[in-house]
PDB file of N, CA and C in Angstrom:
ATOM      1  N   MET Q1253      -5.412  46.432  25.617  1.00 45.00           N
ATOM      2  CA  MET Q1253      -4.329  47.290  26.042  1.00 45.00           C
ATOM      3  C   MET Q1253      -4.033  48.267  24.913  1.00 45.00           C
ATOM      4  N   GLU Q1254      -3.933  49.503  25.254  1.00 51.00           N
ATOM      5  CA  GLU Q1254      -3.640  50.551  24.293  1.00 51.00           C
ATOM      6  C   GLU Q1254      -2.129  50.667  24.096  1.00 51.00           C
ATOM      7  N   PRO Q1255      -1.676  51.034  22.902  1.00 50.00           N
ATOM      8  CA  PRO Q1255      -0.233  51.217  22.691  1.00 50.00           C
ATOM      9  C   PRO Q1255       0.371  52.236  23.658  1.00 50.00           C
ATOM     10  N   ARG Q1256      -0.381  53.248  24.046  1.00 51.00           N
ATOM     11  CA  ARG Q1256       0.157  54.256  24.973  1.00 51.00           C
ATOM     12  C   ARG Q1256       0.446  53.661  26.349  1.00 51.00           C
ATOM     13  N   ASP Q1257      -0.212  52.529  26.692  1.00 54.00           N
ATOM     14  CA  ASP Q1257       0.040  51.881  27.970  1.00 54.00           C
ATOM     15  C   ASP Q1257       1.452  51.306  28.038  1.00 54.00           C
ATOM     16  N   LEU Q1258       2.061  51.070  26.886  1.00 51.00           N
ATOM     17  CA  LEU Q1258       3.390  50.473  26.833  1.00 51.00           C
ATOM     18  C   LEU Q1258       4.471  51.493  26.494  1.00 51.00           C
ATOM     19  N   TYR Q1259       4.143  52.762  26.522  1.00 56.00           N
ATOM     20  CA  TYR Q1259       5.106  53.800  26.207  1.00 56.00           C
ATOM     21  C   TYR Q1259       6.300  53.744  27.157  1.00 56.00           C
ATOM     22  N   ASN Q1260       7.471  53.724  26.588  1.00 56.00           N
ATOM     23  CA  ASN Q1260       8.725  53.773  27.336  1.00 56.00           C
ATOM     24  C   ASN Q1260       8.912  52.584  28.277  1.00 56.00           C
ATOM     25  N   VAL Q1261       8.382  51.422  27.918  1.00 53.00           N
ATOM     26  CA  VAL Q1261       8.557  50.199  28.707  1.00 53.00           C
ATOM     27  C   VAL Q1261       9.656  49.389  28.048  1.00 53.00           C
ATOM     28  N   ARG Q1262      10.556  48.853  28.863  1.00 56.00           N
ATOM     29  CA  ARG Q1262      11.618  48.022  28.307  1.00 56.00           C
ATOM     30  C   ARG Q1262      11.814  46.796  29.188  1.00 56.00           C
ATOM     31  N   PRO Q1263      12.338  45.717  28.631  1.00 55.00           N
ATOM     32  CA  PRO Q1263      12.514  44.490  29.430  1.00 55.00           C
ATOM     33  C   PRO Q1263      13.556  44.689  30.528  1.00 55.00           C
ATOM     34  N   VAL Q1264      13.443  43.863  31.572  1.00 53.00           N
ATOM     35  CA  VAL Q1264      14.409  43.885  32.662  1.00 53.00           C
ATOM     36  C   VAL Q1264      15.755  43.457  32.108  1.00 53.00           C
ATOM     37  N   SER Q1265      16.838  44.069  32.569  1.00 54.00           N
ATOM     38  CA  SER Q1265      18.194  43.763  32.104  1.00 54.00           C
ATOM     39  C   SER Q1265      18.474  42.272  32.172  1.00 54.00           C
ATOM     40  N   GLY Q1266      19.215  41.772  31.212  1.00 52.00           N
ATOM     41  CA  GLY Q1266      19.591  40.367  31.197  1.00 52.00           C
ATOM     42  C   GLY Q1266      18.502  39.473  30.633  1.00 52.00           C
ATOM     43  N   GLY Q1267      17.364  40.031  30.289  1.00 47.00           N
ATOM     44  CA  GLY Q1267      16.288  39.251  29.714  1.00 47.00           C
ATOM     45  C   GLY Q1267      15.619  38.311  30.695  1.00 47.00           C
ATOM     46  N   GLU Q1268      15.900  38.446  31.984  1.00 46.00           N
ATOM     47  CA  GLU Q1268      15.296  37.557  32.974  1.00 46.00           C
ATOM     48  C   GLU Q1268      13.964  38.111  33.436  1.00 46.00           C
ATOM     49  N   SER Q1269      13.059  37.230  33.660  1.00 46.00           N
ATOM     50  CA  SER Q1269      11.759  37.604  34.185  1.00 46.00           C
ATOM     51  C   SER Q1269      11.856  37.755  35.690  1.00 46.00           C
ATOM     52  N   VAL Q1270      11.011  38.578  36.250  1.00 46.00           N
ATOM     53  CA  VAL Q1270      10.971  38.743  37.702  1.00 46.00           C
ATOM     54  C   VAL Q1270      10.644  37.411  38.371  1.00 46.00           C
ATOM     55  N   THR Q1271       9.912  36.550  37.695  1.00 48.00           N
ATOM     56  CA  THR Q1271       9.510  35.275  38.289  1.00 48.00           C
ATOM     57  C   THR Q1271      10.513  34.152  38.031  1.00 48.00           C
ATOM     58  N   ASP Q1272      11.600  34.403  37.286  1.00 50.00           N
ATOM     59  CA  ASP Q1272      12.590  33.369  37.001  1.00 50.00           C
ATOM     60  C   ASP Q1272      13.379  32.954  38.234  1.00 50.00           C
ATOM     61  N   GLY Q1273      13.413  33.794  39.250  1.00 53.00           N
ATOM     62  CA  GLY Q1273      14.156  33.481  40.458  1.00 53.00           C
ATOM     63  C   GLY Q1273      15.613  33.883  40.370  1.00 53.00           C
ATOM     64  N   GLY Q1274      16.074  34.331  39.208  1.00 53.00           N
ATOM     65  CA  GLY Q1274      17.452  34.782  39.051  1.00 53.00           C
ATOM     66  C   GLY Q1274      17.602  36.205  39.542  1.00 53.00           C
ATOM     67  N   PRO Q1275      18.823  36.710  39.475  1.00 55.00           N
ATOM     68  CA  PRO Q1275      19.019  38.086  39.921  1.00 55.00           C
ATOM     69  C   PRO Q1275      18.237  39.050  39.029  1.00 55.00           C
ATOM     70  N   VAL Q1276      17.521  39.939  39.635  1.00 54.00           N
ATOM     71  CA  VAL Q1276      16.725  40.907  38.896  1.00 54.00           C
ATOM     72  C   VAL Q1276      17.370  42.273  39.052  1.00 54.00           C
ATOM     73  N   LEU Q1277      17.730  42.849  37.948  1.00 55.00           N
ATOM     74  CA  LEU Q1277      18.333  44.165  37.971  1.00 55.00           C
ATOM     75  C   LEU Q1277      17.249  45.213  37.790  1.00 55.00           C
ATOM     76  N   SER Q1278      17.484  46.360  38.330  1.00 56.00           N
ATOM     77  CA  SER Q1278      16.511  47.434  38.221  1.00 56.00           C
ATOM     78  C   SER Q1278      16.324  47.814  36.759  1.00 56.00           C
ATOM     79  N   PRO Q1279      15.085  47.967  36.318  1.00 79.00           N
ATOM     80  CA  PRO Q1279      14.859  48.395  34.946  1.00 79.00           C
ATOM     81  C   PRO Q1279      15.147  49.880  34.742  1.00 79.00           C
ATOM     82  N   LEU Q1280      15.552  50.579  35.796  1.00 83.00           N
ATOM     83  CA  LEU Q1280      15.879  51.995  35.695  1.00 83.00           C
ATOM     84  C   LEU Q1280      17.353  52.172  35.355  1.00 83.00           C
ATOM     85  N   THR Q1281      17.654  53.226  34.622  1.00 89.00           N
ATOM     86  CA  THR Q1281      19.061  53.552  34.393  1.00 89.00           C
ATOM     87  C   THR Q1281      19.652  54.055  35.709  1.00 89.00           C
ATOM     88  N   ASP Q1282      20.963  54.158  35.770  1.00 90.00           N
ATOM     89  CA  ASP Q1282      21.603  54.651  36.989  1.00 90.00           C
ATOM     90  C   ASP Q1282      21.113  56.054  37.346  1.00 90.00           C
ATOM     91  N   GLU Q1283      20.965  56.905  36.339  1.00 93.00           N
ATOM     92  CA  GLU Q1283      20.491  58.274  36.579  1.00 93.00           C
ATOM     93  C   GLU Q1283      19.045  58.272  37.066  1.00 93.00           C
ATOM     94  N   GLU Q1284      18.179  57.457  36.459  1.00 92.00           N
ATOM     95  CA  GLU Q1284      16.784  57.359  36.889  1.00 92.00           C
ATOM     96  C   GLU Q1284      16.698  56.835  38.320  1.00 92.00           C
ATOM     97  N   GLU Q1285      17.516  55.842  38.636  1.00 92.00           N
ATOM     98  CA  GLU Q1285      17.527  55.276  39.990  1.00 92.00           C
ATOM     99  C   GLU Q1285      17.948  56.332  41.008  1.00 92.00           C
ATOM    100  N   ARG Q1286      18.998  57.087  40.694  1.00 93.00           N
ATOM    101  CA  ARG Q1286      19.472  58.140  41.596  1.00 93.00           C
ATOM    102  C   ARG Q1286      18.392  59.200  41.818  1.00 93.00           C
ATOM    103  N   ARG Q1287      17.739  59.617  40.751  1.00 95.00           N
ATOM    104  CA  ARG Q1287      16.694  60.637  40.867  1.00 95.00           C
ATOM    105  C   ARG Q1287      15.488  60.112  41.643  1.00 95.00           C
ATOM    106  N   PHE Q1288      15.109  58.842  41.399  1.00 94.00           N
ATOM    107  CA  PHE Q1288      13.970  58.261  42.107  1.00 94.00           C
ATOM    108  C   PHE Q1288      14.251  58.185  43.608  1.00 94.00           C
ATOM    109  N   ARG Q1289      15.455  57.748  43.976  1.00 94.00           N
ATOM    110  CA  ARG Q1289      15.805  57.664  45.397  1.00 94.00           C
ATOM    111  C   ARG Q1289      15.840  59.049  46.036  1.00 94.00           C
ATOM    112  N   ALA Q1290      16.276  60.062  45.298  1.00 95.00           N
ATOM    113  CA  ALA Q1290      16.287  61.431  45.823  1.00 95.00           C
ATOM    114  C   ALA Q1290      14.859  61.915  46.076  1.00 95.00           C
ATOM    115  N   VAL Q1291      13.942  61.588  45.162  1.00 95.00           N
ATOM    116  CA  VAL Q1291      12.539  61.983  45.346  1.00 95.00           C
ATOM    117  C   VAL Q1291      11.940  61.247  46.542  1.00 95.00           C
ATOM    118  N   LEU Q1292      12.223  59.939  46.649  1.00 95.00           N
ATOM    119  CA  LEU Q1292      11.731  59.185  47.805  1.00 95.00           C
ATOM    120  C   LEU Q1292      12.265  59.783  49.105  1.00 95.00           C
ATOM    121  N   LEU Q1293      13.542  60.116  49.122  1.00 95.00           N
ATOM    122  CA  LEU Q1293      14.148  60.691  50.316  1.00 95.00           C
ATOM    123  C   LEU Q1293      13.440  61.987  50.714  1.00 95.00           C
ATOM    124  N   ALA Q1294      13.203  62.859  49.755  1.00 96.00           N
ATOM    125  CA  ALA Q1294      12.555  64.137  50.044  1.00 96.00           C
ATOM    126  C   ALA Q1294      11.098  63.954  50.473  1.00 96.00           C
ATOM    127  N   GLU Q1295      10.335  63.184  49.689  1.00 96.00           N
ATOM    128  CA  GLU Q1295       8.903  63.039  49.962  1.00 96.00           C
ATOM    129  C   GLU Q1295       8.639  62.262  51.256  1.00 96.00           C
ATOM    130  N   LEU Q1296       9.307  61.128  51.412  1.00 96.00           N
ATOM    131  CA  LEU Q1296       9.088  60.332  52.620  1.00 96.00           C
ATOM    132  C   LEU Q1296       9.674  61.033  53.839  1.00 96.00           C
ATOM    133  N   GLY Q1297      10.801  61.697  53.669  1.00 96.00           N
ATOM    134  CA  GLY Q1297      11.388  62.457  54.778  1.00 96.00           C
ATOM    135  C   GLY Q1297      10.455  63.552  55.272  1.00 96.00           C
ATOM    136  N   GLU Q1298       9.809  64.238  54.341  1.00 96.00           N
ATOM    137  CA  GLU Q1298       8.854  65.287  54.709  1.00 96.00           C
ATOM    138  C   GLU Q1298       7.667  64.709  55.482  1.00 96.00           C
ATOM    139  N   GLU Q1299       7.151  63.574  55.005  1.00 96.00           N
ATOM    140  CA  GLU Q1299       6.007  62.951  55.676  1.00 96.00           C
ATOM    141  C   GLU Q1299       6.400  62.415  57.059  1.00 96.00           C
ATOM    142  N   ILE Q1300       7.577  61.821  57.157  1.00 96.00           N
ATOM    143  CA  ILE Q1300       8.035  61.308  58.452  1.00 96.00           C
ATOM    144  C   ILE Q1300       8.256  62.458  59.424  1.00 96.00           C
ATOM    145  N   ALA Q1301       8.805  63.556  58.945  1.00 95.00           N
ATOM    146  CA  ALA Q1301       9.022  64.721  59.804  1.00 95.00           C
ATOM    147  C   ALA Q1301       7.692  65.265  60.323  1.00 95.00           C
ATOM    148  N   ALA Q1302       6.653  65.209  59.505  1.00 95.00           N
ATOM    149  CA  ALA Q1302       5.350  65.746  59.899  1.00 95.00           C
ATOM    150  C   ALA Q1302       4.545  64.772  60.763  1.00 95.00           C
ATOM    151  N   ARG Q1303       4.591  63.473  60.444  1.00 95.00           N
ATOM    152  CA  ARG Q1303       3.718  62.497  61.105  1.00 95.00           C
ATOM    153  C   ARG Q1303       4.450  61.449  61.935  1.00 95.00           C
ATOM    154  N   GLY Q1304       5.784  61.371  61.786  1.00 94.00           N
ATOM    155  CA  GLY Q1304       6.547  60.355  62.497  1.00 94.00           C
ATOM    156  C   GLY Q1304       6.641  59.048  61.756  1.00 94.00           C
ATOM    157  N   ARG Q1305       5.897  58.919  60.667  1.00 95.00           N
ATOM    158  CA  ARG Q1305       5.884  57.678  59.893  1.00 95.00           C
ATOM    159  C   ARG Q1305       5.406  57.963  58.477  1.00 95.00           C
ATOM    160  N   ALA Q1306       5.753  57.051  57.573  1.00 95.00           N
ATOM    161  CA  ALA Q1306       5.283  57.122  56.193  1.00 95.00           C
ATOM    162  C   ALA Q1306       5.187  55.700  55.667  1.00 95.00           C
ATOM    163  N   SER Q1307       4.149  55.427  54.908  1.00 94.00           N
ATOM    164  CA  SER Q1307       3.936  54.119  54.309  1.00 94.00           C
ATOM    165  C   SER Q1307       4.102  54.257  52.804  1.00 94.00           C
ATOM    166  N   PHE Q1308       4.728  53.249  52.178  1.00 95.00           N
ATOM    167  CA  PHE Q1308       4.964  53.329  50.741  1.00 95.00           C
ATOM    168  C   PHE Q1308       4.897  51.922  50.143  1.00 95.00           C
ATOM    169  N   PRO Q1309       4.382  51.777  48.904  1.00 95.00           N
ATOM    170  CA  PRO Q1309       4.314  50.462  48.272  1.00 95.00           C
ATOM    171  C   PRO Q1309       5.708  49.853  48.083  1.00 95.00           C
ATOM    172  N   ALA Q1310       5.799  48.556  48.287  1.00 93.00           N
ATOM    173  CA  ALA Q1310       7.053  47.825  48.087  1.00 93.00           C
ATOM    174  C   ALA Q1310       6.702  46.464  47.504  1.00 93.00           C
ATOM    175  N   HIS Q1311       6.457  46.439  46.205  1.00 91.00           N
ATOM    176  CA  HIS Q1311       5.994  45.216  45.540  1.00 91.00           C
ATOM    177  C   HIS Q1311       7.124  44.260  45.192  1.00 91.00           C
ATOM    178  N   THR Q1312       8.342  44.768  45.040  1.00 90.00           N
ATOM    179  CA  THR Q1312       9.460  43.940  44.603  1.00 90.00           C
ATOM    180  C   THR Q1312      10.612  44.036  45.596  1.00 90.00           C
ATOM    181  N   PRO Q1313      11.544  43.101  45.524  1.00 90.00           N
ATOM    182  CA  PRO Q1313      12.737  43.219  46.372  1.00 90.00           C
ATOM    183  C   PRO Q1313      13.493  44.532  46.128  1.00 90.00           C
ATOM    184  N   GLU Q1314      13.522  44.995  44.885  1.00 90.00           N
ATOM    185  CA  GLU Q1314      14.199  46.266  44.588  1.00 90.00           C
ATOM    186  C   GLU Q1314      13.494  47.428  45.287  1.00 90.00           C
ATOM    187  N   ASP Q1315      12.166  47.416  45.312  1.00 92.00           N
ATOM    188  CA  ASP Q1315      11.419  48.458  46.035  1.00 92.00           C
ATOM    189  C   ASP Q1315      11.796  48.457  47.508  1.00 92.00           C
ATOM    190  N   ARG Q1316      11.893  47.271  48.090  1.00 93.00           N
ATOM    191  CA  ARG Q1316      12.236  47.167  49.514  1.00 93.00           C
ATOM    192  C   ARG Q1316      13.664  47.643  49.767  1.00 93.00           C
ATOM    193  N   ARG Q1317      14.589  47.306  48.846  1.00 93.00           N
ATOM    194  CA  ARG Q1317      15.969  47.786  48.993  1.00 93.00           C
ATOM    195  C   ARG Q1317      16.024  49.308  48.936  1.00 93.00           C
ATOM    196  N   ARG Q1318      15.247  49.904  48.034  1.00 94.00           N
ATOM    197  CA  ARG Q1318      15.213  51.365  47.941  1.00 94.00           C
ATOM    198  C   ARG Q1318      14.744  51.983  49.261  1.00 94.00           C
ATOM    199  N   LEU Q1319      13.678  51.424  49.816  1.00 95.00           N
ATOM    200  CA  LEU Q1319      13.129  51.981  51.057  1.00 95.00           C
ATOM    201  C   LEU Q1319      14.084  51.781  52.232  1.00 95.00           C
ATOM    202  N   LEU Q1320      14.774  50.658  52.275  1.00 95.00           N
ATOM    203  CA  LEU Q1320      15.782  50.457  53.322  1.00 95.00           C
ATOM    204  C   LEU Q1320      16.911  51.471  53.175  1.00 95.00           C
ATOM    205  N   ASP Q1321      17.298  51.769  51.932  1.00 95.00           N
ATOM    206  CA  ASP Q1321      18.332  52.779  51.697  1.00 95.00           C
ATOM    207  C   ASP Q1321      17.847  54.160  52.129  1.00 95.00           C
ATOM    208  N   VAL Q1322      16.600  54.479  51.830  1.00 96.00           N
ATOM    209  CA  VAL Q1322      16.043  55.772  52.244  1.00 96.00           C
ATOM    210  C   VAL Q1322      16.042  55.877  53.771  1.00 96.00           C
ATOM    211  N   ALA Q1323      15.645  54.819  54.459  1.00 96.00           N
ATOM    212  CA  ALA Q1323      15.646  54.833  55.922  1.00 96.00           C
ATOM    213  C   ALA Q1323      17.060  55.046  56.455  1.00 96.00           C
ATOM    214  N   ARG Q1324      18.049  54.383  55.856  1.00 96.00           N
ATOM    215  CA  ARG Q1324      19.439  54.545  56.285  1.00 96.00           C
ATOM    216  C   ARG Q1324      19.921  55.976  56.052  1.00 96.00           C
ATOM    217  N   ARG Q1325      19.591  56.531  54.894  1.00 96.00           N
ATOM    218  CA  ARG Q1325      20.021  57.899  54.581  1.00 96.00           C
ATOM    219  C   ARG Q1325      19.353  58.927  55.490  1.00 96.00           C
ATOM    220  N   LEU Q1326      18.076  58.713  55.814  1.00 96.00           N
ATOM    221  CA  LEU Q1326      17.401  59.626  56.743  1.00 96.00           C
ATOM    222  C   LEU Q1326      18.006  59.515  58.140  1.00 96.00           C
ATOM    223  N   THR Q1327      18.359  58.301  58.554  1.00 96.00           N
ATOM    224  CA  THR Q1327      19.018  58.103  59.848  1.00 96.00           C
ATOM    225  C   THR Q1327      20.324  58.887  59.880  1.00 96.00           C
ATOM    226  N   ASP Q1328      21.112  58.776  58.827  1.00 96.00           N
ATOM    227  CA  ASP Q1328      22.378  59.505  58.757  1.00 96.00           C
ATOM    228  C   ASP Q1328      22.149  61.014  58.767  1.00 96.00           C
ATOM    229  N   HIS Q1329      21.149  61.467  58.048  1.00 95.00           N
ATOM    230  CA  HIS Q1329      20.877  62.905  57.922  1.00 95.00           C
ATOM    231  C   HIS Q1329      20.345  63.505  59.228  1.00 95.00           C
ATOM    232  N   TRP Q1330      19.420  62.816  59.880  1.00 95.00           N
ATOM    233  CA  TRP Q1330      18.783  63.353  61.080  1.00 95.00           C
ATOM    234  C   TRP Q1330      19.517  63.002  62.370  1.00 95.00           C
ATOM    235  N   GLY Q1331      20.348  61.971  62.328  1.00 94.00           N
ATOM    236  CA  GLY Q1331      21.038  61.553  63.542  1.00 94.00           C
ATOM    237  C   GLY Q1331      20.149  60.812  64.527  1.00 94.00           C
ATOM    238  N   GLN Q1332      19.015  60.364  64.087  1.00 95.00           N
ATOM    239  CA  GLN Q1332      18.134  59.521  64.904  1.00 95.00           C
ATOM    240  C   GLN Q1332      17.611  58.394  64.024  1.00 95.00           C
ATOM    241  N   PRO Q1333      17.407  57.225  64.622  1.00 95.00           N
ATOM    242  CA  PRO Q1333      17.059  56.058  63.804  1.00 95.00           C
ATOM    243  C   PRO Q1333      15.701  56.183  63.103  1.00 95.00           C
ATOM    244  N   VAL Q1334      15.725  55.872  61.819  1.00 95.00           N
ATOM    245  CA  VAL Q1334      14.513  55.718  61.018  1.00 95.00           C
ATOM    246  C   VAL Q1334      14.485  54.243  60.628  1.00 95.00           C
ATOM    247  N   THR Q1335      13.426  53.563  61.007  1.00 94.00           N
ATOM    248  CA  THR Q1335      13.303  52.131  60.789  1.00 94.00           C
ATOM    249  C   THR Q1335      12.342  51.856  59.641  1.00 94.00           C
ATOM    250  N   ALA Q1336      12.689  50.877  58.813  1.00 93.00           N
ATOM    251  CA  ALA Q1336      11.809  50.432  57.729  1.00 93.00           C
ATOM    252  C   ALA Q1336      11.332  49.030  58.073  1.00 93.00           C
ATOM    253  N   THR Q1337      10.029  48.868  58.223  1.00 92.00           N
ATOM    254  CA  THR Q1337       9.460  47.561  58.554  1.00 92.00           C
ATOM    255  C   THR Q1337       8.302  47.250  57.607  1.00 92.00           C
ATOM    256  N   PRO Q1338       8.098  45.963  57.311  1.00 91.00           N
ATOM    257  CA  PRO Q1338       6.961  45.605  56.463  1.00 91.00           C
ATOM    258  C   PRO Q1338       5.655  45.932  57.174  1.00 91.00           C
ATOM    259  N   GLU Q1339       4.754  46.536  56.440  1.00 89.00           N
ATOM    260  CA  GLU Q1339       3.428  46.840  56.970  1.00 89.00           C
ATOM    261  C   GLU Q1339       2.474  45.708  56.608  1.00 89.00           C
ATOM    262  N   ASP Q1340       2.627  45.193  55.413  1.00 88.00           N
ATOM    263  CA  ASP Q1340       1.918  44.012  54.934  1.00 88.00           C
ATOM    264  C   ASP Q1340       2.739  43.464  53.774  1.00 88.00           C
ATOM    265  N   GLU Q1341       2.170  42.593  52.961  1.00 88.00           N
ATOM    266  CA  GLU Q1341       2.935  41.981  51.877  1.00 88.00           C
ATOM    267  C   GLU Q1341       3.344  42.966  50.790  1.00 88.00           C
ATOM    268  N   LEU Q1342       2.670  44.102  50.693  1.00 91.00           N
ATOM    269  CA  LEU Q1342       2.912  45.020  49.588  1.00 91.00           C
ATOM    270  C   LEU Q1342       3.347  46.416  50.003  1.00 91.00           C
ATOM    271  N   ARG Q1343       3.506  46.676  51.296  1.00 93.00           N
ATOM    272  CA  ARG Q1343       3.870  48.021  51.748  1.00 93.00           C
ATOM    273  C   ARG Q1343       4.918  47.938  52.843  1.00 93.00           C
ATOM    274  N   MET Q1344       5.718  48.999  52.923  1.00 94.00           N
ATOM    275  CA  MET Q1344       6.658  49.135  54.028  1.00 94.00           C
ATOM    276  C   MET Q1344       6.376  50.450  54.722  1.00 94.00           C
ATOM    277  N   CYS Q1345       6.682  50.472  56.004  1.00 94.00           N
ATOM    278  CA  CYS Q1345       6.502  51.673  56.798  1.00 94.00           C
ATOM    279  C   CYS Q1345       7.878  52.132  57.263  1.00 94.00           C
ATOM    280  N   LEU Q1346       8.198  53.386  57.005  1.00 96.00           N
ATOM    281  CA  LEU Q1346       9.401  54.005  57.532  1.00 96.00           C
ATOM    282  C   LEU Q1346       8.946  54.864  58.699  1.00 96.00           C
ATOM    283  N   HIS Q1347       9.599  54.716  59.846  1.00 95.00           N
ATOM    284  CA  HIS Q1347       9.111  55.441  61.013  1.00 95.00           C
ATOM    285  C   HIS Q1347      10.219  55.752  61.996  1.00 95.00           C
ATOM    286  N   LEU Q1348       9.961  56.780  62.786  1.00 94.00           N
ATOM    287  CA  LEU Q1348      10.817  57.129  63.909  1.00 94.00           C
ATOM    288  C   LEU Q1348      10.428  56.253  65.092  1.00 94.00           C
ATOM    289  N   SER Q1349      11.292  56.174  66.064  1.00 88.00           N
ATOM    290  CA  SER Q1349      11.004  55.398  67.263  1.00 88.00           C
ATOM    291  C   SER Q1349       9.692  55.876  67.886  1.00 88.00           C
ATOM    292  N   GLY Q1350       8.822  54.939  68.229  1.00 84.00           N
ATOM    293  CA  GLY Q1350       7.533  55.274  68.834  1.00 84.00           C
ATOM    294  C   GLY Q1350       6.410  55.481  67.841  1.00 84.00           C
ATOM    295  N   TYR Q1351       6.732  55.455  66.540  1.00 83.00           N
ATOM    296  CA  TYR Q1351       5.703  55.666  65.501  1.00 83.00           C
ATOM    297  C   TYR Q1351       5.664  54.471  64.562  1.00 83.00           C
ATOM    298  N   GLY Q1352       5.706  53.260  65.071  1.00 72.00           N
ATOM    299  CA  GLY Q1352       5.777  52.045  64.266  1.00 72.00           C
ATOM    300  C   GLY Q1352       4.675  51.912  63.256  1.00 72.00           C
ATOM    301  N   PRO Q1353       4.727  50.827  62.482  1.00 68.00           N
ATOM    302  CA  PRO Q1353       3.695  50.609  61.463  1.00 68.00           C
ATOM    303  C   PRO Q1353       2.326  50.454  62.095  1.00 68.00           C
ATOM    304  N   ALA Q1354       1.318  50.831  61.340  1.00 63.00           N
ATOM    305  CA  ALA Q1354      -0.055  50.688  61.811  1.00 63.00           C
ATOM    306  C   ALA Q1354      -0.361  49.203  62.011  1.00 63.00           C
ATOM    307  N   PRO Q1355      -1.073  48.843  63.079  1.00 58.00           N
ATOM    308  CA  PRO Q1355      -1.403  47.430  63.278  1.00 58.00           C
ATOM    309  C   PRO Q1355      -2.286  46.922  62.148  1.00 58.00           C
ATOM    310  N   LEU Q1356      -2.021  45.683  61.743  1.00 53.00           N
ATOM    311  CA  LEU Q1356      -2.833  45.070  60.700  1.00 53.00           C
ATOM    312  C   LEU Q1356      -4.240  44.832  61.223  1.00 53.00           C
ATOM    313  N   ALA Q1357      -5.214  45.040  60.391  1.00 52.00           N
ATOM    314  CA  ALA Q1357      -6.600  44.818  60.788  1.00 52.00           C
ATOM    315  C   ALA Q1357      -6.845  43.328  60.931  1.00 52.00           C
ATOM    316  N   GLY Q1358      -7.380  42.938  62.054  1.00 50.00           N
ATOM    317  CA  GLY Q1358      -7.683  41.530  62.280  1.00 50.00           C
ATOM    318  C   GLY Q1358      -9.111  41.230  61.891  1.00 50.00           C
ATOM    319  N   PRO Q1359      -9.533  39.981  62.046  1.00 53.00           N
ATOM    320  CA  PRO Q1359     -10.916  39.633  61.720  1.00 53.00           C
ATOM    321  C   PRO Q1359     -11.887  40.361  62.650  1.00 53.00           C
ATOM    322  N   ALA Q1360     -12.970  40.769  62.085  1.00 49.00           N
ATOM    323  CA  ALA Q1360     -13.964  41.524  62.884  1.00 49.00           C
ATOM    324  C   ALA Q1360     -14.859  40.621  63.671  1.00 49.00           C
TER     325      ALA Q1360
END
C-alpha cells in the first residue's frame, strides 16, 4: 500500500469499527455529507429523469440511508414517487413507478 492511498483518511467517529456492531457515524463532516447528498440528488435525479431509474452502490447502512433520503427528496421535488429498492447486496435502485430494479440474473 502506498502512502498516497491513505491520503485524507481518518477513523470512524467514536473509534468504533464498522464491524463492531455499534452505532456507526458517518466519517464525513456535516458539510461534506451535505455536499455529497446534493451531488447524489443532482446526478441520480438527472439519470432517473432520463431513464426512469438509476442504480448506485450501497455498501454500508449509511450509503443506504443516503439513497433513501435522495429518493424522498426527489419525490418531494417532482411530486411523484421515487422508490429506492435493493438491487442486490451491494447496490440500490432508485426508480419511478414502472421502472423497477433490473431483475437479478438467475442460473443459466
